[in-house]
PDB file of C-alpha atoms in Angstrom:
ATOM      1  CA  MET A   1     115.652  97.401 141.929  1.00 63.00           C
ATOM      2  CA  THR A   2     113.085  95.634 144.088  1.00 77.00           C
ATOM      3  CA  SER A   3     110.183  97.738 145.327  1.00 82.00           C
ATOM      4  CA  LEU A   4     108.578  96.986 148.682  1.00 89.00           C
ATOM      5  CA  ALA A   5     105.447  99.068 148.348  1.00 90.00           C
ATOM      6  CA  SER A   6     103.814  98.485 151.719  1.00 94.00           C
ATOM      7  CA  VAL A   7     103.092  96.097 154.540  1.00 96.00           C
ATOM      8  CA  THR A   8      99.675  94.839 155.542  1.00 97.00           C
ATOM      9  CA  LEU A   9      99.059  94.347 159.257  1.00 98.00           C
ATOM     10  CA  GLU A  10      96.375  91.825 160.140  1.00 98.00           C
ATOM     11  CA  VAL A  11      94.397  93.188 163.077  1.00 98.00           C
ATOM     12  CA  ASP A  12      91.301  92.506 165.172  1.00 97.00           C
ATOM     13  CA  ASP A  13      89.759  95.935 164.506  1.00 97.00           C
ATOM     14  CA  PRO A  14      90.756  97.544 161.168  1.00 97.00           C
ATOM     15  CA  ALA A  15      88.907 100.817 161.829  1.00 97.00           C
ATOM     16  CA  ALA A  16      90.652 101.306 165.165  1.00 97.00           C
ATOM     17  CA  ALA A  17      94.034 100.411 163.650  1.00 97.00           C
ATOM     18  CA  ARG A  18      93.598 102.870 160.775  1.00 96.00           C
ATOM     19  CA  SER A  19      92.679 105.591 163.250  1.00 96.00           C
ATOM     20  CA  PHE A  20      95.741 104.830 165.371  1.00 97.00           C
ATOM     21  CA  TYR A  21      98.234 104.874 162.490  1.00 97.00           C
ATOM     22  CA  SER A  22      96.777 108.064 161.086  1.00 95.00           C
ATOM     23  CA  SER A  23      96.780 109.842 164.460  1.00 95.00           C
ATOM     24  CA  ALA A  24     100.102 108.543 165.757  1.00 97.00           C
ATOM     25  CA  PHE A  25     102.317 108.424 162.687  1.00 97.00           C
ATOM     26  CA  GLY A  26     100.361 109.913 159.779  1.00 94.00           C
ATOM     27  CA  LEU A  27     100.685 106.632 157.878  1.00 91.00           C
ATOM     28  CA  ASP A  28      98.223 105.343 155.314  1.00 81.00           C
ATOM     29  CA  ARG A  29      99.943 104.436 152.029  1.00 86.00           C
ATOM     30  CA  GLN A  30     102.849 102.299 153.250  1.00 91.00           C
ATOM     31  CA  VAL A  31     101.080 100.640 156.174  1.00 94.00           C
ATOM     32  CA  ARG A  32      97.763  98.966 155.423  1.00 95.00           C
ATOM     33  CA  VAL A  33      95.468  96.928 157.664  1.00 96.00           C
ATOM     34  CA  ARG A  34      92.933  94.172 157.229  1.00 96.00           C
ATOM     35  CA  ALA A  35      90.811  92.086 159.558  1.00 98.00           C
ATOM     36  CA  SER A  36      92.167  88.814 160.900  1.00 96.00           C
ATOM     37  CA  GLU A  37      91.223  86.368 163.627  1.00 93.00           C
ATOM     38  CA  ALA A  38      94.347  84.224 163.138  1.00 95.00           C
ATOM     39  CA  PRO A  39      95.662  83.055 166.530  1.00 96.00           C
ATOM     40  CA  THR A  40      98.851  84.753 167.668  1.00 97.00           C
ATOM     41  CA  ALA A  41     100.660  84.980 170.988  1.00 96.00           C
ATOM     42  CA  GLY A  42     103.914  86.519 172.186  1.00 97.00           C
ATOM     43  CA  PHE A  43     106.532  88.021 169.910  1.00 98.00           C
ATOM     44  CA  ARG A  44     105.392  88.006 166.279  1.00 98.00           C
ATOM     45  CA  GLY A  45     108.929  87.932 164.967  1.00 98.00           C
ATOM     46  CA  PHE A  46     109.133  91.361 163.343  1.00 98.00           C
ATOM     47  CA  THR A  47     109.233  95.064 164.078  1.00 98.00           C
ATOM     48  CA  LEU A  48     108.672  98.205 162.055  1.00 98.00           C
ATOM     49  CA  SER A  49     111.039 101.166 162.449  1.00 98.00           C
ATOM     50  CA  LEU A  50     110.469 104.837 161.761  1.00 98.00           C
ATOM     51  CA  VAL A  51     113.740 106.623 161.046  1.00 97.00           C
ATOM     52  CA  VAL A  52     113.723 110.391 161.648  1.00 98.00           C
ATOM     53  CA  SER A  53     116.224 113.239 161.585  1.00 97.00           C
ATOM     54  CA  GLN A  54     116.601 114.279 165.224  1.00 98.00           C
ATOM     55  CA  PRO A  55     115.707 113.360 168.825  1.00 98.00           C
ATOM     56  CA  ALA A  56     112.883 115.911 169.004  1.00 98.00           C
ATOM     57  CA  ASP A  57     111.154 114.130 166.114  1.00 98.00           C
ATOM     58  CA  VAL A  58     111.489 110.805 167.955  1.00 98.00           C
ATOM     59  CA  ASP A  59     109.842 112.346 171.010  1.00 98.00           C
ATOM     60  CA  ALA A  60     107.052 113.861 168.932  1.00 98.00           C
ATOM     61  CA  LEU A  61     106.156 110.539 167.298  1.00 98.00           C
ATOM     62  CA  VAL A  62     106.513 108.467 170.469  1.00 98.00           C
ATOM     63  CA  ASP A  63     104.349 110.945 172.412  1.00 98.00           C
ATOM     64  CA  ALA A  64     101.717 110.926 169.649  1.00 97.00           C
ATOM     65  CA  ALA A  65     101.685 107.104 169.628  1.00 98.00           C
ATOM     66  CA  VAL A  66     101.254 106.868 173.403  1.00 98.00           C
ATOM     67  CA  GLU A  67      98.513 109.495 173.326  1.00 97.00           C
ATOM     68  CA  ALA A  68      96.749 107.457 170.622  1.00 97.00           C
ATOM     69  CA  GLY A  69      96.876 104.296 172.758  1.00 98.00           C
ATOM     70  CA  ALA A  70     100.305 102.686 172.306  1.00 98.00           C
ATOM     71  CA  ALA A  71     102.174 101.098 175.208  1.00 98.00           C
ATOM     72  CA  THR A  72     105.783 102.073 175.910  1.00 98.00           C
ATOM     73  CA  LEU A  73     108.239  99.154 175.738  1.00 98.00           C
ATOM     74  CA  LYS A  74     111.398 101.283 175.928  1.00 98.00           C
ATOM     75  CA  PRO A  75     111.246 105.012 176.737  1.00 97.00           C
ATOM     76  CA  ALA A  76     113.061 107.252 174.243  1.00 97.00           C
ATOM     77  CA  ALA A  77     116.692 107.664 175.311  1.00 97.00           C
ATOM     78  CA  ARG A  78     120.212 108.179 174.022  1.00 95.00           C
ATOM     79  CA  SER A  79     122.344 105.180 173.105  1.00 92.00           C
ATOM     80  CA  LEU A  80     125.688 104.500 171.436  1.00 90.00           C
ATOM     81  CA  TRP A  81     124.085 104.667 167.984  1.00 91.00           C
ATOM     82  CA  GLY A  82     121.768 107.667 168.470  1.00 96.00           C
ATOM     83  CA  TYR A  83     118.385 108.260 170.118  1.00 98.00           C
ATOM     84  CA  GLY A  84     115.237 106.170 170.063  1.00 98.00           C
ATOM     85  CA  GLY A  85     112.326 104.480 171.785  1.00 98.00           C
ATOM     86  CA  VAL A  86     110.018 101.495 171.299  1.00 98.00           C
ATOM     87  CA  VAL A  87     106.221 101.276 171.535  1.00 98.00           C
ATOM     88  CA  ARG A  88     103.623  98.573 170.964  1.00 98.00           C
ATOM     89  CA  ALA A  89     100.585  99.670 168.961  1.00 98.00           C
ATOM     90  CA  PRO A  90      97.097  98.681 170.194  1.00 98.00           C
ATOM     91  CA  ASP A  91      96.989  95.965 167.482  1.00 97.00           C
ATOM     92  CA  GLY A  92     100.174  94.392 168.908  1.00 97.00           C
ATOM     93  CA  THR A  93     102.687  95.564 166.296  1.00 98.00           C
ATOM     94  CA  ILE A  94     106.014  96.700 167.760  1.00 98.00           C
ATOM     95  CA  TRP A  95     107.411 100.004 166.461  1.00 98.00           C
ATOM     96  CA  GLN A  96     110.871 101.447 166.907  1.00 98.00           C
ATOM     97  CA  VAL A  97     111.279 105.204 166.441  1.00 98.00           C
ATOM     98  CA  ALA A  98     114.894 106.249 166.026  1.00 97.00           C
ATOM     99  CA  SER A  99     117.384 108.866 164.895  1.00 98.00           C
ATOM    100  CA  SER A 100     121.120 108.440 164.341  1.00 97.00           C
ATOM    101  CA  SER A 101     121.542 112.003 165.627  1.00 97.00           C
ATOM    102  CA  LYS A 102     121.903 112.753 169.333  1.00 95.00           C
ATOM    103  CA  LYS A 103     121.374 116.487 168.932  1.00 95.00           C
ATOM    104  CA  ASP A 104     118.430 118.536 167.707  1.00 96.00           C
ATOM    105  CA  THR A 105     119.043 120.837 164.761  1.00 94.00           C
ATOM    106  CA  GLY A 106     115.638 122.503 164.551  1.00 95.00           C
ATOM    107  CA  PRO A 107     112.040 122.508 165.781  1.00 95.00           C
ATOM    108  CA  ALA A 108     110.359 119.139 166.300  1.00 95.00           C
ATOM    109  CA  THR A 109     108.439 117.679 163.380  1.00 94.00           C
ATOM    110  CA  ARG A 110     106.689 114.359 162.734  1.00 93.00           C
ATOM    111  CA  ARG A 111     108.362 113.869 159.373  1.00 94.00           C
ATOM    112  CA  ILE A 112     109.433 110.276 158.722  1.00 96.00           C
ATOM    113  CA  ASP A 113     112.555 109.773 156.600  1.00 95.00           C
ATOM    114  CA  GLU A 114     112.401 105.985 156.268  1.00 95.00           C
ATOM    115  CA  ILE A 115     110.218 103.035 157.237  1.00 96.00           C
ATOM    116  CA  VAL A 116     112.146  99.826 157.867  1.00 97.00           C
ATOM    117  CA  LEU A 117     110.674  96.335 158.215  1.00 98.00           C
ATOM    118  CA  LEU A 118     112.920  94.159 160.405  1.00 98.00           C
ATOM    119  CA  LEU A 119     112.237  90.439 160.127  1.00 98.00           C
ATOM    120  CA  GLY A 120     113.517  88.215 162.926  1.00 98.00           C
ATOM    121  CA  VAL A 121     115.020  85.077 161.397  1.00 97.00           C
ATOM    122  CA  ALA A 122     116.298  81.762 162.762  1.00 96.00           C
ATOM    123  CA  ASP A 123     119.014  81.159 160.135  1.00 97.00           C
ATOM    124  CA  MET A 124     120.575  84.380 158.866  1.00 97.00           C
ATOM    125  CA  ALA A 125     122.649  82.764 156.108  1.00 96.00           C
ATOM    126  CA  GLY A 126     119.696  80.722 154.858  1.00 97.00           C
ATOM    127  CA  SER A 127     117.265  83.646 154.896  1.00 97.00           C
ATOM    128  CA  LYS A 128     119.783  85.925 153.178  1.00 97.00           C
ATOM    129  CA  ARG A 129     120.310  83.338 150.458  1.00 96.00           C
ATOM    130  CA  PHE A 130     116.538  82.862 150.064  1.00 96.00           C
ATOM    131  CA  TYR A 131     115.930  86.559 149.472  1.00 95.00           C
ATOM    132  CA  VAL A 132     118.861  86.927 147.086  1.00 95.00           C
ATOM    133  CA  GLU A 133     117.471  83.992 145.089  1.00 94.00           C
ATOM    134  CA  HIS A 134     114.131  85.834 144.959  1.00 92.00           C
ATOM    135  CA  GLY A 135     115.702  88.875 143.355  1.00 90.00           C
ATOM    136  CA  LEU A 136     116.670  91.148 146.255  1.00 93.00           C
ATOM    137  CA  ALA A 137     120.133  92.713 146.260  1.00 94.00           C
ATOM    138  CA  VAL A 138     122.101  93.031 149.491  1.00 95.00           C
ATOM    139  CA  ALA A 139     122.865  96.649 150.427  1.00 95.00           C
ATOM    140  CA  LYS A 140     124.541  96.043 153.810  1.00 94.00           C
ATOM    141  CA  SER A 141     125.613  92.883 155.598  1.00 94.00           C
ATOM    142  CA  PHE A 142     127.189  92.401 159.029  1.00 91.00           C
ATOM    143  CA  GLY A 143     127.876  88.675 159.191  1.00 84.00           C
ATOM    144  CA  SER A 144     125.215  86.691 161.007  1.00 86.00           C
ATOM    145  CA  LYS A 145     123.835  89.749 162.844  1.00 89.00           C
ATOM    146  CA  TYR A 146     122.170  92.001 160.262  1.00 95.00           C
ATOM    147  CA  VAL A 147     121.384  92.146 156.544  1.00 97.00           C
ATOM    148  CA  GLU A 148     119.742  95.055 154.718  1.00 96.00           C
ATOM    149  CA  PHE A 149     118.429  94.828 151.155  1.00 95.00           C
ATOM    150  CA  ALA A 150     118.306  97.497 148.452  1.00 93.00           C
ATOM    151  CA  THR A 151     114.805  98.733 147.651  1.00 88.00           C
ATOM    152  CA  GLY A 152     113.565 101.436 145.290  1.00 83.00           C
ATOM    153  CA  PRO A 153     112.855 105.089 146.150  1.00 82.00           C
ATOM    154  CA  GLY A 154     109.836 105.517 148.402  1.00 81.00           C
ATOM    155  CA  SER A 155     109.846 101.842 149.338  1.00 87.00           C
ATOM    156  CA  VAL A 156     109.711 100.342 152.777  1.00 94.00           C
ATOM    157  CA  LYS A 157     113.235  99.109 153.546  1.00 95.00           C
ATOM    158  CA  LEU A 158     113.744  95.450 154.360  1.00 96.00           C
ATOM    159  CA  ALA A 159     116.283  94.082 156.843  1.00 97.00           C
ATOM    160  CA  LEU A 160     116.938  90.777 158.589  1.00 98.00           C
ATOM    161  CA  TYR A 161     117.943  90.394 162.239  1.00 97.00           C
ATOM    162  CA  LYS A 162     118.382  87.304 164.380  1.00 96.00           C
ATOM    163  CA  ARG A 163     115.023  86.684 166.068  1.00 97.00           C
ATOM    164  CA  ARG A 164     116.353  86.526 169.633  1.00 96.00           C
ATOM    165  CA  GLY A 165     118.488  89.609 169.086  1.00 96.00           C
ATOM    166  CA  LEU A 166     115.533  91.543 167.675  1.00 97.00           C
ATOM    167  CA  ALA A 167     113.350  90.620 170.642  1.00 98.00           C
ATOM    168  CA  LYS A 168     116.083  91.746 173.026  1.00 96.00           C
ATOM    169  CA  LEU A 169     116.524  94.984 171.083  1.00 95.00           C
ATOM    170  CA  VAL A 170     112.881  95.964 171.604  1.00 97.00           C
ATOM    171  CA  GLY A 171     112.577  94.648 175.146  1.00 96.00           C
ATOM    172  CA  VAL A 172     110.307  91.607 174.782  1.00 97.00           C
ATOM    173  CA  ALA A 173     110.646  87.838 175.260  1.00 97.00           C
ATOM    174  CA  PRO A 174     111.618  86.056 172.008  1.00 96.00           C
ATOM    175  CA  ASP A 175     108.992  83.306 172.249  1.00 96.00           C
ATOM    176  CA  GLY A 176     105.837  83.476 170.167  1.00 96.00           C
ATOM    177  CA  THR A 177     103.332  81.200 168.468  1.00 96.00           C
ATOM    178  CA  GLY A 178     100.734  81.415 165.736  1.00 97.00           C
ATOM    179  CA  SER A 179     100.442  83.927 162.921  1.00 97.00           C
ATOM    180  CA  HIS A 180     102.907  86.739 162.253  1.00 98.00           C
ATOM    181  CA  ARG A 181      99.829  88.769 161.233  1.00 98.00           C
ATOM    182  CA  LEU A 182     101.861  90.437 158.502  1.00 98.00           C
ATOM    183  CA  THR A 183     101.919  90.404 154.715  1.00 97.00           C
ATOM    184  CA  VAL A 184     104.737  92.105 152.793  1.00 96.00           C
ATOM    185  CA  ASN A 185     103.596  93.696 149.524  1.00 94.00           C
ATOM    186  CA  GLY A 186     106.311  93.872 146.880  1.00 90.00           C
ATOM    187  CA  ASP A 187     107.072  93.209 143.238  1.00 87.00           C
ATOM    188  CA  THR A 188     108.782  89.856 143.903  1.00 82.00           C
ATOM    189  CA  GLY A 189     105.896  87.809 145.373  1.00 74.00           C
ATOM    190  CA  PRO A 190     103.939  85.808 146.048  1.00 92.00           C
ATOM    191  CA  PHE A 191     105.941  83.478 148.281  1.00 95.00           C
ATOM    192  CA  THR A 192     106.509  82.547 151.926  1.00 97.00           C
ATOM    193  CA  ASP A 193     110.015  82.800 153.358  1.00 97.00           C
ATOM    194  CA  PRO A 194     111.755  80.219 155.606  1.00 97.00           C
ATOM    195  CA  ASP A 195     110.437  81.900 158.761  1.00 98.00           C
ATOM    196  CA  GLY A 196     106.835  81.928 157.569  1.00 97.00           C
ATOM    197  CA  PHE A 197     106.605  85.582 156.468  1.00 97.00           C
ATOM    198  CA  ALA A 198     104.198  85.883 153.546  1.00 96.00           C
ATOM    199  CA  TRP A 199     104.762  88.115 150.518  1.00 95.00           C
ATOM    200  CA  ALA A 200     102.054  89.194 148.075  1.00 94.00           C
ATOM    201  CA  THR A 201     102.206  91.013 144.767  1.00 90.00           C
ATOM    202  CA  ALA A 202     101.716  94.716 145.506  1.00 78.00           C
ATOM    203  CA  SER A 203      99.114  95.320 142.797  1.00 63.00           C
ATOM    204  CA  ARG A 204      96.860  92.662 144.347  1.00 48.00           C
ATOM    205  CA  THR A 205      96.813  94.418 147.713  1.00 46.00           C
ATOM    206  CA  ALA A 206      96.494  98.015 146.511  1.00 43.00           C
ATOM    207  CA  SER A 207      92.808  98.237 147.425  1.00 39.00           C
ATOM    208  CA  LEU A 208      93.219  97.097 151.040  1.00 41.00           C
TER     209      LEU A 208
END
């Protein structure tokens, strides 16, 4: 099974980004950062999602992110599928924090059950085929709307979403130019996918 060990976010200020992700989400192993001055503007074409067990955990993480400097794109609220909110980190990365539960079952924690990388793609069928040809197995597929791939235990999950739909989901305009400012670190790289997302071999990025 494919392992997606981590993602590397390319940021203006690595020290500030590390401080934010540690303070807001307690992340260090699965989300790495490195310096970049690559031009980028607008929607970068991807989001990262933190999946948690209950609404109180969503609130705890969203509140911690805002306190650490994130901007709220969508306040945490109930929806048809559960409870969640969206924030933009100081480095520009968009984060969704969500739970499929609408009811709390215990005290609030900041425990994260899953991290999901959602890539916004132009051609769902083409991107799905590309990743299957590069060794990823499809775990879930909902036509041209959503594809999720199987990854090993402890891995970041990978999913594809139509770019415009993903932008709408998180409350931003779909247009964007320049670098994605993202590298995906897995055991299938290195390569660049049809939408310009770069993959690297995980062992080569372990020291970042």
